[in-house]
Coordinates of C-alpha atoms in Angstrom, one line a residue:
M1 CA -7.8 -3.0 26.0
A2 CA -9.3 0.1 28.0
D3 CA -12.7 1.2 27.3
T4 CA -13.1 4.4 25.2
A5 CA -15.7 7.1 25.8
L6 CA -17.9 7.8 22.9
P7 CA -19.4 11.3 23.3
G8 CA -22.8 11.9 21.6
N9 CA -25.9 13.9 22.1
G10 CA -24.6 15.2 25.3
A11 CA -24.2 11.7 27.0
E12 CA -21.2 9.5 27.1
R13 CA -21.2 5.7 27.0
L14 CA -18.2 3.4 27.2
V15 CA -17.3 0.7 24.5
S16 CA -14.4 -1.6 24.0
P17 CA -12.8 0.0 21.0
D18 CA -12.3 -3.5 19.2
V19 CA -16.0 -4.1 19.4
S20 CA -18.7 -2.7 16.9
L21 CA -22.0 -1.6 18.5
D22 CA -25.4 -2.2 17.2
K23 CA -27.7 0.6 16.3
E24 CA -28.8 1.2 20.0
G25 CA -25.3 0.7 21.2
D26 CA -26.4 -1.7 23.9
S27 CA -24.4 -4.8 22.9
P28 CA -22.1 -5.8 20.1
P29 CA -23.6 -7.7 17.2
P30 CA -23.0 -11.4 16.9
P31 CA -20.1 -12.4 14.7
N32 CA -20.9 -13.2 11.1
P33 CA -21.0 -17.0 10.8
R34 CA -19.5 -16.8 7.3
R35 CA -16.7 -14.4 8.3
W36 CA -13.8 -16.7 7.2
W37 CA -15.3 -17.1 3.9
G38 CA -15.7 -13.4 3.8
L39 CA -12.1 -13.1 4.5
V40 CA -11.4 -15.1 1.3
V41 CA -13.5 -12.7 -0.6
I42 CA -11.9 -9.6 0.9
A43 CA -8.4 -11.2 0.3
L44 CA -9.3 -11.6 -3.4
A45 CA -10.2 -8.0 -3.7
Q46 CA -7.1 -6.7 -2.0
L47 CA -5.1 -9.0 -4.1
I48 CA -6.5 -7.4 -7.3
V49 CA -5.7 -4.0 -6.1
V50 CA -2.2 -4.8 -5.0
L51 CA -1.4 -7.1 -7.9
D52 CA -2.4 -4.4 -10.4
M53 CA 0.4 -2.1 -9.2
T54 CA 3.0 -4.4 -10.6
I55 CA 1.5 -6.6 -13.1
V56 CA 1.2 -3.8 -15.7
N57 CA 4.9 -3.0 -15.2
I58 CA 5.7 -6.3 -16.8
A59 CA 3.5 -5.8 -19.6
L60 CA 4.5 -2.1 -20.4
P61 CA 7.1 -2.8 -23.2
S62 CA 4.8 -5.1 -25.1
A63 CA 1.9 -2.7 -24.6
Q64 CA 4.1 0.3 -25.8
Q65 CA 5.1 -1.4 -29.0
D66 CA 1.6 -2.7 -29.7
L67 CA -0.1 0.7 -29.2
G68 CA 2.7 2.9 -30.5
M69 CA 3.3 4.7 -27.4
T70 CA 6.4 7.0 -27.2
D71 CA 9.0 6.9 -24.5
G72 CA 7.6 10.2 -23.3
N73 CA 4.1 9.3 -22.8
R74 CA 4.3 5.6 -21.6
Q75 CA 4.7 6.7 -17.9
W76 CA 1.0 7.6 -18.1
V77 CA 0.1 3.8 -18.1
I78 CA 1.4 3.9 -14.4
T79 CA 0.9 7.6 -13.6
A80 CA -2.9 7.7 -14.5
Y81 CA -3.6 4.8 -12.2
T82 CA -1.6 6.1 -9.2
L83 CA -3.0 9.7 -9.5
A84 CA -6.6 8.6 -9.5
F85 CA -6.0 6.1 -6.7
G86 CA -3.9 8.1 -4.5
G87 CA -6.0 11.2 -5.1
L88 CA -9.4 9.7 -4.4
L89 CA -8.6 7.3 -1.5
L90 CA -9.7 9.6 1.4
L91 CA -12.9 10.3 -0.5
G92 CA -13.5 6.7 -1.4
G93 CA -13.0 5.7 2.3
R94 CA -15.4 8.2 3.6
L95 CA -18.1 7.4 1.1
G96 CA -17.8 3.7 2.3
D97 CA -18.4 5.1 5.9
L98 CA -21.3 7.1 5.1
F99 CA -23.1 5.0 2.5
G100 CA -22.1 1.5 3.3
R101 CA -19.0 -0.5 2.8
K102 CA -20.5 -3.6 1.4
R103 CA -22.1 -1.4 -1.2
S104 CA -18.8 0.4 -1.9
F105 CA -17.1 -2.8 -2.0
I106 CA -19.1 -4.3 -4.7
I107 CA -19.4 -1.2 -6.9
G108 CA -15.7 -0.9 -6.6
L109 CA -15.2 -4.5 -7.8
I110 CA -17.6 -4.2 -10.7
G111 CA -16.1 -0.8 -11.8
F112 CA -12.7 -2.0 -11.5
A113 CA -13.4 -5.2 -13.6
G114 CA -15.1 -3.1 -16.3
A115 CA -12.2 -0.6 -16.3
S116 CA -9.7 -3.5 -16.7
A117 CA -11.7 -4.9 -19.7
L118 CA -11.8 -1.6 -21.3
G119 CA -8.0 -1.3 -21.0
G120 CA -7.4 -4.8 -22.3
A121 CA -9.4 -3.8 -25.3
A122 CA -7.6 -0.5 -25.9
T123 CA -7.0 0.5 -29.5
G124 CA -4.6 3.3 -28.8
P125 CA -2.7 5.0 -25.9
G126 CA -5.5 7.5 -24.8
M127 CA -8.0 4.5 -24.4
L128 CA -5.4 2.8 -22.3
F129 CA -4.5 5.8 -20.2
A130 CA -8.3 6.5 -19.6
A131 CA -8.9 2.9 -18.6
R132 CA -6.1 3.0 -16.1
A133 CA -7.3 6.3 -14.6
L134 CA -10.8 4.6 -14.1
Q135 CA -9.2 1.7 -12.6
G136 CA -7.6 3.9 -9.9
V137 CA -11.1 5.6 -9.3
F138 CA -12.8 2.3 -8.4
A139 CA -9.7 1.0 -6.6
A140 CA -10.0 4.2 -4.5
L141 CA -13.4 3.0 -3.5
L142 CA -12.6 -0.7 -3.2
A143 CA -9.4 -0.7 -1.1
P144 CA -10.6 1.1 2.0
A145 CA -13.9 -0.8 1.9
A146 CA -11.9 -4.0 1.8
L147 CA -9.8 -3.2 4.8
S148 CA -12.6 -1.7 7.0
L149 CA -15.0 -4.7 6.1
M150 CA -12.3 -7.0 7.4
T151 CA -11.8 -4.7 10.6
T152 CA -15.4 -4.7 11.4
T153 CA -15.9 -8.4 10.6
F154 CA -13.4 -9.7 12.8
T155 CA -13.9 -8.1 16.3
D156 CA -12.5 -10.8 18.5
P157 CA -8.8 -9.9 19.1
R158 CA -7.6 -13.5 18.5
E159 CA -9.6 -13.9 15.3
R160 CA -8.6 -10.5 14.1
G161 CA -4.7 -11.5 14.5
K162 CA -5.2 -14.4 12.2
A163 CA -7.3 -12.3 9.7
F164 CA -4.8 -9.6 9.7
G165 CA -2.1 -12.2 9.1
V166 CA -3.7 -13.2 5.9
F167 CA -4.4 -9.7 4.9
G168 CA -0.8 -8.5 5.7
A169 CA 0.6 -11.4 3.7
I170 CA -1.5 -10.4 0.6
A171 CA -0.7 -6.7 1.0
G172 CA 3.1 -7.5 1.1
A173 CA 3.2 -10.5 -1.4
G174 CA 0.7 -9.1 -4.1
G175 CA 3.4 -7.0 -5.8
A176 CA 5.6 -10.2 -6.2
I177 CA 2.7 -12.1 -7.4
G178 CA 1.9 -9.5 -10.0
M179 CA 5.3 -9.8 -11.4
L180 CA 4.8 -13.6 -11.7
V181 CA 1.5 -13.4 -13.2
G182 CA 2.4 -10.6 -15.5
G183 CA 5.4 -12.4 -16.7
F184 CA 3.5 -15.5 -17.3
L185 CA 0.6 -13.8 -19.2
T186 CA 2.9 -11.5 -21.3
E187 CA 5.2 -14.5 -22.4
Y188 CA 2.4 -17.1 -23.2
L189 CA -0.7 -15.1 -24.1
D190 CA -0.6 -11.3 -24.6
W191 CA -0.1 -8.2 -22.6
R192 CA -3.8 -7.5 -22.6
W193 CA -4.5 -10.5 -20.5
C194 CA -2.7 -8.7 -17.5
L195 CA -5.9 -6.5 -17.5
Y196 CA -8.4 -9.0 -18.6
V197 CA -7.4 -11.3 -15.7
N198 CA -9.1 -8.9 -13.3
A199 CA -12.5 -9.4 -14.7
P200 CA -13.2 -13.2 -13.7
V201 CA -11.5 -12.6 -10.4
A202 CA -13.5 -9.6 -9.6
A203 CA -16.7 -11.5 -10.7
L204 CA -16.0 -14.3 -8.3
A205 CA -15.4 -11.6 -5.5
V206 CA -18.7 -9.9 -6.1
I207 CA -20.6 -13.1 -5.8
G208 CA -18.9 -14.0 -2.7
A209 CA -19.4 -10.5 -1.2
I210 CA -23.1 -10.7 -1.8
V211 CA -23.4 -14.0 -0.1
M212 CA -20.7 -13.9 2.6
L213 CA -20.4 -10.3 3.7
K214 CA -22.5 -8.4 6.1
D215 CA -22.8 -4.6 5.9
P216 CA -22.1 -2.9 9.3
V217 CA -24.7 -0.5 10.4
R218 CA -24.6 2.9 8.7
R219 CA -24.9 6.4 10.1
A220 CA -28.5 7.6 9.8
D221 CA -27.6 11.2 9.1
A222 CA -24.9 10.5 6.4
Q223 CA -23.6 13.7 4.9
L224 CA -20.6 14.2 2.8
D225 CA -18.0 16.9 3.5
I226 CA -18.0 18.3 -0.1
L227 CA -15.4 21.1 0.6
G228 CA -13.3 18.7 2.4
A229 CA -13.4 16.2 -0.5
V230 CA -12.4 18.7 -3.0
L231 CA -9.5 20.1 -0.8
G232 CA -8.3 16.6 0.3
T233 CA -8.4 15.2 -3.2
A234 CA -6.7 18.2 -4.9
G235 CA -3.9 18.1 -2.2
V236 CA -3.1 14.5 -2.5
L237 CA -3.4 14.6 -6.3
S238 CA -1.0 17.6 -6.5
I239 CA 1.7 16.0 -4.4
V240 CA 1.4 12.5 -6.2
Y241 CA 1.6 14.1 -9.5
G242 CA 4.5 16.4 -8.4
F243 CA 6.6 13.4 -7.3
S244 CA 5.6 11.5 -10.8
E245 CA 6.9 14.5 -12.6
A246 CA 10.0 14.7 -10.6
E247 CA 11.2 11.5 -12.2
S248 CA 11.5 13.0 -15.6
R249 CA 12.2 16.5 -14.6
D250 CA 14.6 18.1 -12.2
W251 CA 13.7 18.6 -8.6
D252 CA 14.1 22.4 -9.0
D253 CA 11.7 22.4 -12.1
T254 CA 9.1 25.0 -11.8
R255 CA 6.3 22.6 -12.2
V256 CA 7.5 20.1 -9.8
L257 CA 7.9 22.7 -7.2
S258 CA 4.7 24.4 -7.8
L259 CA 2.8 21.0 -7.6
L260 CA 4.5 19.9 -4.3
I261 CA 4.3 23.3 -2.6
G262 CA 0.8 23.8 -3.7
G263 CA -0.2 20.3 -2.6
A264 CA 1.2 21.0 0.8
V265 CA -0.5 24.3 1.1
I266 CA -4.0 22.9 0.1
L267 CA -3.5 19.9 2.5
G268 CA -2.9 22.6 5.3
I269 CA -6.0 24.2 4.4
F270 CA -7.7 20.9 4.4
A271 CA -6.6 20.1 7.9
L272 CA -7.9 23.5 9.2
W273 CA -11.2 22.9 7.5
Q274 CA -11.5 19.5 9.0
T275 CA -11.4 21.1 12.6
R276 CA -14.6 23.1 11.6
A277 CA -16.5 20.7 9.3
R278 CA -19.7 19.2 10.7
T279 CA -19.0 15.8 9.2
P280 CA -15.3 16.0 8.3
L281 CA -13.8 13.8 5.5
L282 CA -11.0 12.9 7.8
P283 CA -11.7 13.2 11.5
L284 CA -8.5 14.5 12.8
H285 CA -8.6 12.3 16.1
I286 CA -7.8 9.4 13.7
V287 CA -4.4 10.9 12.9
K288 CA -3.7 12.4 16.3
D289 CA -3.6 9.2 18.0
R290 CA 0.0 8.3 18.8
Q291 CA -0.2 4.6 17.8
R292 CA -2.0 5.1 14.6
A293 CA 0.3 8.2 13.6
G294 CA 3.3 6.0 14.2
A295 CA 1.8 3.1 12.0
Y296 CA 1.0 5.6 9.2
L297 CA 4.5 7.2 9.2
T298 CA 6.0 3.7 9.4
M299 CA 4.2 2.3 6.5
A300 CA 4.9 5.5 4.5
L301 CA 8.6 5.1 5.0
V302 CA 8.5 1.4 4.3
T303 CA 6.6 1.9 1.0
I304 CA 9.3 4.7 0.0
A305 CA 12.1 2.1 0.7
M306 CA 10.5 -0.8 -1.2
F307 CA 8.9 0.6 -4.2
G308 CA 12.0 1.7 -6.1
V309 CA 13.9 -1.4 -5.1
F310 CA 11.4 -3.8 -6.8
L311 CA 12.0 -1.7 -9.9
F312 CA 15.7 -1.8 -9.8
L313 CA 15.8 -5.5 -9.0
T314 CA 13.4 -6.3 -11.9
Y315 CA 15.6 -4.2 -14.3
Y316 CA 18.8 -5.9 -12.9
L317 CA 17.4 -9.4 -13.6
Q318 CA 16.0 -8.6 -17.1
G319 CA 18.3 -5.9 -18.3
I320 CA 21.7 -7.0 -16.8
K321 CA 21.1 -10.7 -16.5
G322 CA 18.9 -11.1 -19.5
W323 CA 16.2 -13.0 -17.7
S324 CA 12.8 -13.4 -19.3
P325 CA 9.7 -11.7 -17.7
L326 CA 8.5 -15.1 -16.5
K327 CA 11.8 -16.2 -15.0
T328 CA 12.0 -12.9 -13.2
G329 CA 8.6 -13.4 -11.8
V330 CA 9.4 -17.0 -10.6
A331 CA 12.5 -15.4 -8.9
Y332 CA 10.3 -13.4 -6.6
L333 CA 8.4 -16.5 -5.4
P334 CA 10.8 -17.2 -2.3
M335 CA 10.0 -13.7 -1.1
T336 CA 6.3 -14.2 -1.4
A337 CA 6.8 -17.4 0.7
C338 CA 8.7 -15.8 3.3
M339 CA 6.2 -12.9 3.6
I340 CA 3.3 -15.3 4.1
I341 CA 5.4 -17.0 6.8
G342 CA 6.4 -13.9 8.6
S343 CA 2.7 -12.5 8.5
T344 CA 0.7 -15.7 9.3
Q345 CA 3.1 -17.9 11.4
I346 CA 5.1 -15.3 13.3
S347 CA 3.2 -11.9 13.6
A348 CA -0.4 -13.3 13.7
R349 CA 0.7 -15.7 16.4
L350 CA 2.5 -13.2 18.6
L351 CA 0.6 -9.9 18.2
Q352 CA -1.7 -10.8 21.2
K353 CA 1.2 -11.6 23.3
V354 CA 3.8 -8.8 22.6
P355 CA 3.7 -5.3 21.8
A356 CA 3.3 -4.3 18.1
R357 CA 6.7 -2.5 18.1
A358 CA 8.3 -5.7 19.3
L359 CA 7.4 -7.2 15.9
I360 CA 7.5 -4.2 13.7
M361 CA 11.1 -3.1 14.7
P362 CA 12.8 -6.5 14.3
G363 CA 10.9 -7.0 11.0
L364 CA 12.2 -3.7 9.7
M365 CA 15.7 -4.6 10.7
L366 CA 15.4 -7.9 8.8
A367 CA 14.1 -6.0 5.8
S368 CA 17.0 -3.5 6.1
G369 CA 19.5 -6.3 6.2
G370 CA 17.9 -7.9 3.0
L371 CA 18.4 -4.4 1.2
A372 CA 22.0 -4.4 2.2
F373 CA 22.3 -7.7 0.5
L374 CA 20.9 -6.3 -2.7
A375 CA 22.8 -3.2 -2.4
S376 CA 26.0 -5.1 -2.4
M377 CA 25.3 -6.7 -5.8
D378 CA 27.5 -6.0 -8.9
V379 CA 27.3 -7.2 -12.4
D380 CA 28.6 -10.7 -11.8
A381 CA 26.5 -11.3 -8.7
T382 CA 24.6 -14.5 -8.7
Y383 CA 20.9 -15.2 -7.7
L384 CA 21.8 -17.6 -4.9
S385 CA 24.6 -15.6 -3.4
H386 CA 22.8 -12.1 -3.3
V387 CA 19.4 -12.0 -4.7
L388 CA 17.9 -14.9 -2.9
P389 CA 19.2 -14.1 0.6
G390 CA 18.2 -10.4 0.0
I391 CA 14.6 -11.1 -1.0
C392 CA 14.0 -13.7 1.7
L393 CA 15.2 -11.4 4.5
M394 CA 13.0 -8.7 2.9
G395 CA 10.0 -10.9 2.7
L396 CA 10.2 -12.3 6.0
G397 CA 10.7 -8.8 7.6
M398 CA 7.8 -7.3 5.5
G399 CA 5.5 -10.1 6.5
V400 CA 6.0 -9.4 10.2
T401 CA 5.9 -5.7 9.8
F402 CA 2.9 -5.3 7.6
M403 CA 0.6 -7.4 9.7
A404 CA 1.4 -5.6 13.0
A405 CA 1.5 -2.1 11.3
I406 CA -1.9 -2.6 9.6
S407 CA -3.5 -3.9 12.7
T408 CA -2.2 -0.9 14.7
A409 CA -3.3 1.6 12.1
T410 CA -6.8 0.4 12.1
S411 CA -7.5 -0.6 15.6
R412 CA -9.4 1.2 18.3
V413 CA -11.3 3.3 15.8
A414 CA -15.2 3.6 15.9
P415 CA -17.0 1.5 13.3
Q416 CA -18.3 4.5 11.4
D417 CA -14.7 5.9 11.0
Q418 CA -13.1 2.7 9.9
G419 CA -13.2 3.9 6.2
A420 CA -11.3 7.0 6.8
A421 CA -8.8 5.2 8.9
S422 CA -8.2 2.6 6.2
A423 CA -8.1 5.2 3.4
T424 CA -5.5 7.2 5.4
L425 CA -3.4 4.1 5.6
N426 CA -3.8 3.5 1.8
T427 CA -3.0 7.0 1.1
M428 CA 0.3 7.2 3.1
Q429 CA 1.4 3.9 1.1
Q430 CA 0.4 5.4 -2.3
V431 CA 2.2 8.7 -1.5
G432 CA 5.1 6.8 -0.2
G433 CA 5.2 4.8 -3.4
S434 CA 5.3 8.0 -5.5
V435 CA 7.8 9.6 -3.3
G436 CA 10.0 6.4 -3.4
T437 CA 9.9 5.8 -7.1
A438 CA 10.7 9.4 -7.9
L439 CA 13.4 9.9 -5.2
L440 CA 15.1 6.6 -5.6
N441 CA 15.1 6.8 -9.5
T442 CA 16.7 10.1 -9.3
I443 CA 19.4 9.0 -7.0
A444 CA 20.1 5.9 -9.2
A445 CA 20.3 8.0 -12.4
S446 CA 22.6 10.6 -10.8
A447 CA 24.9 7.9 -9.4
T448 CA 25.1 6.2 -12.7
T449 CA 25.9 9.5 -14.6
D450 CA 28.5 10.3 -11.9
W451 CA 30.3 6.7 -12.4
L452 CA 30.4 7.4 -16.2
T453 CA 31.9 10.7 -15.8
D454 CA 34.5 9.6 -13.1
H455 CA 35.5 6.7 -15.4
R456 CA 35.4 8.8 -18.7
V457 CA 33.2 6.6 -20.5
N458 CA 32.1 7.8 -24.1
L459 CA 28.8 6.4 -24.7
A460 CA 29.0 7.5 -28.3
Q461 CA 31.5 4.6 -28.9
Q462 CA 29.4 1.4 -29.4
T463 CA 32.1 -1.0 -28.3
P464 CA 31.9 -4.1 -26.0
Q465 CA 34.0 -2.3 -23.5
T466 CA 31.4 0.6 -23.4
K467 CA 28.6 -1.6 -23.1
A468 CA 30.2 -3.4 -20.2
A469 CA 31.1 -0.1 -18.4
L470 CA 27.4 1.2 -19.0
A471 CA 26.2 -2.1 -17.3
E472 CA 28.6 -1.6 -14.4
A473 CA 27.6 2.1 -14.1
T474 CA 23.8 1.2 -14.1
V475 CA 24.2 -1.6 -11.3
H476 CA 26.3 1.0 -9.4
G477 CA 23.4 3.5 -9.5
Y478 CA 21.0 0.7 -8.4
S479 CA 23.4 -0.1 -5.5
V480 CA 23.6 3.5 -4.2
A481 CA 19.8 3.9 -4.4
T482 CA 19.4 0.6 -2.5
W483 CA 21.7 1.6 0.2
I484 CA 19.5 4.7 0.6
S485 CA 16.6 2.4 0.8
A486 CA 18.2 0.5 3.7
G487 CA 18.8 3.7 5.5
I488 CA 15.1 4.8 5.0
M489 CA 14.1 1.4 6.4
L490 CA 16.2 2.0 9.5
L491 CA 14.5 5.4 9.9
A492 CA 11.3 3.5 10.0
V493 CA 12.6 1.4 12.9
V494 CA 13.4 4.6 14.9
V495 CA 9.8 6.0 14.1
A496 CA 8.2 2.8 15.1
G497 CA 10.2 2.7 18.4
V498 CA 9.2 6.3 19.3
F499 CA 5.6 6.4 18.5
I500 CA 4.3 2.8 18.7
N501 CA 4.6 2.1 22.4
A502 CA 1.3 0.4 23.3
K503 CA 1.1 -2.9 25.2
A504 CA 0.3 -6.2 23.6
A505 CA -3.4 -6.4 22.7
G506 CA -4.0 -9.4 25.0
R507 CA -2.5 -7.4 27.9
Q508 CA -4.6 -4.4 27.2
A509 CA -7.7 -6.5 27.1
G510 CA -6.7 -8.1 30.4
A511 CA -6.2 -4.7 31.9
A512 CA -9.6 -3.5 30.5
A513 CA -11.3 -6.5 32.1
A514 CA -9.6 -5.9 35.6
G515 CA -10.7 -2.3 35.8
P516 CA -8.7 0.3 37.3
A517 CA -6.9 -2.0 39.5
G518 CA -5.9 -4.2 36.7
G519 CA -2.4 -2.8 36.6
D520 CA -0.3 0.0 35.3
R521 CA -0.8 1.3 32.0
E522 CA 2.3 2.1 29.9
A523 CA 3.0 5.6 29.3
G524 CA 1.6 6.8 26.0
A525 CA -0.5 3.9 25.7
V526 CA -3.8 5.7 26.8
E527 CA -6.2 5.5 23.7
A528 CA -7.5 8.6 22.2
P529 CA -11.1 9.1 22.5
V530 CA -12.9 7.6 19.5
H531 CA -15.7 10.0 18.5
A532 CA -19.0 8.8 17.1
G533 CA -18.8 11.2 14.3

């Protein structure tokens, strides 16, 4: 990989982008001898964050009945978490950069565990909503710290490939694991354990972090961009909330439009301010880099395509097929296994040898094929004929894609900017999830209504024929939305092919070692300068 100039104090020095410098910048620090145990700790933390996005979905019907939530306000169990998490990610990532990632990691874990326990003990809807928002706050501190700790811990390209393979598998499979765990806990214990379960896992991760993880050197002149934090948080909050509201309101609703347009304007002002701020919340060179920009856009599109589909498939298995929450969770296990295989056995082994897009593009096409299987389901489809092939293709494709995309999104970034880069990736995923849920739910609901209208079904008549027609209309709506998801996944293939065009990491390293005569550099693969801050 080519050396990158780090300007600072009027002098320039060269450093390999994948290597962290010590305080003086003279030589890379020695690798942490406990780094592989540290990966276990980081993986546990990442699993908590990803798992919590789906485990509560399984518990929601029981929680609604127990706490007396209305159909109108039950969405806040999900929305309170996503708003706080998505809105504060940029701030959380920069706090880790400035004041220490290990410290942010541990504080995030402790806070997340405490908020989870508070939610499990909720005596009413308001208490549960507040606890979920508090979970989101600490998740916004924890998630970027976890990813940047891993990036700065594994500096050797080959070791980094293996580490990202594990991380990518967890990032992709955590949602499915959440459904399995949520189904088991809800069915055999109580919905409250879907929140309580975070506490012992977080406690174990805190102990491991104290013993196993090293904190990379922090900047001595740490300052927080207050105005940038306010603008960035407000802009992302407005957009995430706008898409959340779009699920229950029309897209031309005044509140929805105001939130979306207002959020876009605020983010525009935020971007302008980042060009002038002394210590910007999001150094713009991070998103201007062609490879990282492509990875961010790709992950956003993938998340848009995937979030609604998980919801549809869960409703299909439980609502149409009548499966229990536990059986539904077990049904996702093959997808989890395929994700792990794709990430650790394919992508992690090949990333040093082939360009990232040679993994991302085929992975996305596999996932799109899996979505096509699911989109072709009808009321009478069986698990073996449609669901299993679909989720296995999706799992394999996502496993290959996530590992390569996450690695691309966080590589070649100066150590002091790793939190900002990691937070940007998490933000794109969070916003993508909000967009996908709102957009695909709206498409599914509209297609269902159109089917009922075209077939002149009168829902006021409670007959077996009417119930059968409603089930068929609902599945039709799921099918239409899933075909749209497959199209979005193919759009991600195009984006990855256009933007992500760097050589294989191993070839880049060889070219850097050989110097200027080491061979031709691929067009567009020149790395953007990584600024020291």
